[in-house]
CSV table of C-alpha atoms in Angstrom, one decimal:
chain,number,residue,atom,x,y,z
Y,829,MET,CA,-38.0,11.7,-26.9
Y,830,SER,CA,-34.7,10.6,-28.3
Y,831,SER,CA,-32.9,7.5,-27.3
Y,832,ALA,CA,-30.2,9.5,-25.7
Y,833,GLU,CA,-32.6,10.5,-22.9
Y,834,PHE,CA,-33.0,6.9,-21.8
Y,835,ARG,CA,-29.4,6.0,-21.9
Y,836,PRO,CA,-27.7,6.2,-18.4
Y,837,SER,CA,-25.1,8.8,-18.1
Y,838,ALA,CA,-21.5,7.7,-18.2
Y,839,GLU,CA,-20.4,10.7,-16.1
Y,840,PRO,CA,-21.2,9.2,-12.6
Y,841,ARG,CA,-19.2,6.1,-13.4
Y,842,THR,CA,-16.1,8.1,-14.4
Y,843,ARG,CA,-16.3,10.2,-11.2
Y,844,ALA,CA,-16.7,7.2,-8.9
Y,845,ALA,CA,-13.7,7.1,-6.5
Y,846,SER,CA,-11.7,9.4,-8.7
Y,847,TRP,CA,-9.8,10.5,-5.6
Y,848,LEU,CA,-8.4,6.9,-5.2
Y,849,ARG,CA,-5.9,7.0,-8.0
Y,850,PRO,CA,-3.9,10.0,-6.7
Y,851,VAL,CA,-3.9,8.6,-3.2
Y,852,VAL,CA,-2.6,5.2,-4.4
Y,853,ALA,CA,0.1,7.1,-6.5
Y,854,VAL,CA,1.2,9.0,-3.3
Y,855,ILE,CA,1.4,5.7,-1.4
Y,856,GLY,CA,3.4,4.2,-4.2
Y,857,LEU,CA,5.8,7.2,-4.4
Y,858,LEU,CA,6.4,7.0,-0.6
Y,859,TYR,CA,7.2,3.4,-0.6
Y,860,LEU,CA,9.4,3.7,-3.8
Y,861,ALA,CA,11.3,6.5,-2.1
Y,862,LEU,CA,11.8,4.5,1.1
Y,863,GLY,CA,13.0,1.4,-0.9
Y,864,ILE,CA,15.4,3.4,-3.1
Y,865,ALA,CA,16.8,5.3,0.0
Y,866,GLY,CA,17.3,1.9,1.6
Y,867,PHE,CA,19.3,0.7,-1.3
Y,868,LEU,CA,21.5,3.8,-1.2
Y,869,THR,CA,22.3,3.2,2.5
Y,870,PRO,CA,25.9,1.8,2.7
Y,871,GLU,CA,25.0,-0.7,5.5
Y,872,THR,CA,22.3,-2.4,3.4
Y,873,ALA,CA,24.5,-5.4,2.3
Y,874,ALA,CA,24.6,-6.9,5.8
Y,875,VAL,CA,22.0,-9.4,7.0
Y,876,GLY,CA,20.7,-10.0,10.5
Y,877,HIS,CA,18.9,-8.1,13.2
Y,878,GLU,CA,20.8,-4.9,13.6
Y,879,THR,CA,18.9,-1.8,14.6
Y,880,SER,CA,21.7,0.6,13.5
Y,881,ARG,CA,20.9,0.0,9.8
Y,882,ALA,CA,18.1,2.4,9.1
Y,883,VAL,CA,16.8,5.1,6.9
Y,884,TRP,CA,15.5,7.7,9.2
Y,885,ILE,CA,13.7,5.4,11.7
Y,886,PHE,CA,12.9,2.5,9.4
Y,887,SER,CA,15.3,-0.4,9.2
Y,888,VAL,CA,16.9,-1.5,5.9
Y,889,THR,CA,17.9,-4.8,4.5
Y,890,PRO,CA,18.1,-5.9,0.9
Y,891,LEU,CA,14.9,-7.9,1.2
Y,892,LEU,CA,12.9,-5.1,2.9
Y,893,ASN,CA,14.2,-2.6,0.4
Y,894,LEU,CA,13.1,-4.9,-2.4
Y,895,VAL,CA,9.6,-5.2,-0.9
Y,896,HIS,CA,9.3,-1.5,-0.4
Y,897,THR,CA,10.5,-0.8,-4.0
Y,898,ALA,CA,8.1,-3.4,-5.4
Y,899,VAL,CA,5.2,-2.0,-3.4
Y,900,GLY,CA,6.0,1.5,-4.7
Y,901,VAL,CA,6.3,0.5,-8.4
Y,902,LEU,CA,3.1,-1.6,-8.2
Y,903,GLY,CA,1.4,1.4,-6.6
Y,904,LEU,CA,2.4,3.7,-9.4
Y,905,LEU,CA,1.3,1.1,-12.0
Y,906,ALA,CA,-2.0,0.5,-10.1
Y,907,ALA,CA,-2.7,4.3,-10.1
Y,908,THR,CA,-3.2,4.3,-13.8
Y,909,ARG,CA,-6.6,2.6,-13.6
Y,910,ARG,CA,-9.4,2.8,-11.0
Y,911,THR,CA,-9.9,-1.0,-10.9
Y,912,GLY,CA,-6.1,-1.5,-10.5
Y,913,ALA,CA,-6.1,1.0,-7.6
Y,914,ILE,CA,-8.9,-0.8,-5.8
Y,915,ILE,CA,-7.2,-4.2,-6.3
Y,916,TYR,CA,-3.9,-2.7,-5.1
Y,917,CYS,CA,-5.6,-1.5,-1.9
Y,918,TRP,CA,-6.8,-5.0,-1.1
Y,919,VAL,CA,-3.5,-6.6,-1.9
Y,920,LEU,CA,-1.7,-4.0,0.2
Y,921,PHE,CA,-4.1,-4.7,3.1
Y,922,VAL,CA,-3.5,-8.5,3.0
Y,923,GLY,CA,0.3,-8.2,2.4
Y,924,PHE,CA,1.0,-5.6,5.1
Y,925,THR,CA,-1.3,-7.3,7.6
Y,926,GLY,CA,1.0,-10.3,7.2
Y,927,MET,CA,4.1,-8.2,7.4
Y,928,THR,CA,2.8,-6.5,10.6
Y,929,ALA,CA,2.1,-9.8,12.2
Y,930,TYR,CA,5.5,-11.1,11.3
Y,931,GLY,CA,7.2,-7.9,12.4
Y,932,ILE,CA,5.5,-8.0,15.8
Y,933,LEU,CA,6.7,-11.5,16.4
Y,934,ALA,CA,10.2,-10.7,15.0
Y,935,THR,CA,10.7,-7.7,17.2
Y,936,ALA,CA,9.2,-9.4,20.3
Y,937,PHE,CA,11.5,-12.4,20.0
Y,938,VAL,CA,14.7,-10.9,18.6
Y,939,ASN,CA,16.4,-13.4,16.3
Y,940,PRO,CA,19.9,-12.5,15.2
Y,941,GLU,CA,19.4,-14.2,11.8
Y,942,ASP,CA,16.2,-12.3,11.0
Y,943,PRO,CA,16.6,-11.6,7.3
Y,944,ILE,CA,14.1,-8.7,7.3
Y,945,ASN,CA,15.4,-6.8,10.3
Y,946,LEU,CA,12.0,-5.2,11.2
Y,947,ASN,CA,11.7,-2.7,14.1
Y,948,TRP,CA,8.8,-1.1,15.8
Y,949,ALA,CA,8.7,1.8,13.4
Y,950,ASP,CA,8.4,-0.6,10.5
Y,951,ASN,CA,5.6,-2.4,12.3
Y,952,TRP,CA,3.7,0.9,12.8
Y,953,LEU,CA,4.3,1.9,9.2
Y,954,HIS,CA,3.1,-1.5,7.8
Y,955,GLY,CA,0.2,-1.7,10.2
Y,956,LEU,CA,-1.0,1.9,9.4
Y,957,THR,CA,-0.6,1.2,5.7
Y,958,ALA,CA,-2.7,-2.0,6.1
Y,959,VAL,CA,-5.5,-0.1,7.9
Y,960,ALA,CA,-5.4,2.8,5.4
Y,961,ALA,CA,-5.5,0.3,2.5
Y,962,LEU,CA,-8.5,-1.5,4.1
Y,963,VAL,CA,-10.4,1.8,4.5
Y,964,LEU,CA,-9.5,3.0,1.0
Y,965,GLY,CA,-10.5,-0.3,-0.5
Y,966,ILE,CA,-13.9,-0.4,1.3
Y,967,VAL,CA,-14.8,3.3,0.6
Y,968,ALA,CA,-13.7,3.1,-3.1
Y,969,ALA,CA,-15.6,-0.2,-3.7
Y,970,ARG,CA,-18.7,1.3,-2.1
Y,971,ALA,CA,-18.5,4.4,-4.2
Y,972,VAL,CA,-18.1,2.4,-7.4
Y,973,ASN,CA,-21.0,0.1,-6.5
Y,974,ARG,CA,-23.2,3.1,-5.4
Y,975,ASN,CA,-22.6,4.7,-8.8
Y,976,ARG,CA,-23.2,1.5,-10.7
Y,977,VAL,CA,-26.6,1.1,-9.0
Y,978,ALA,CA,-27.4,4.8,-9.6
Y,979,ALA,CA,-26.6,4.5,-13.3
Y,980,ARG,CA,-29.1,1.6,-13.8
């Protein structure tokens, strides 16, 4: 028997959660498109709670557009490596859980000086993104760990 027979195969490790990178890239592209579209909206320069400033049903402000664009760019960068994609999912979960909590409070108690101008559509988008990121992070981490144990 040669030593190659006793060496664990590298193939299961490379296939572990291989679906995650394209999913993260799609999330990144969606947020990047939303952020750029927000910057191209003429009413973006104004600050304060105004529901008429929107791209489709999502509100736009310079700060929110910056956040969406940054999330998109980071998603595209994270999609280049499996580990980066898993970390991105966890960061997305924590960040968008906080944004959802803030958004619920901001829309429940309307403040005219609200710099982010969140509406209920934004809250749903951020909340669903947080839940999706949590599920993706858990499933991908389990797949990687399962393959790591199987390779031993």
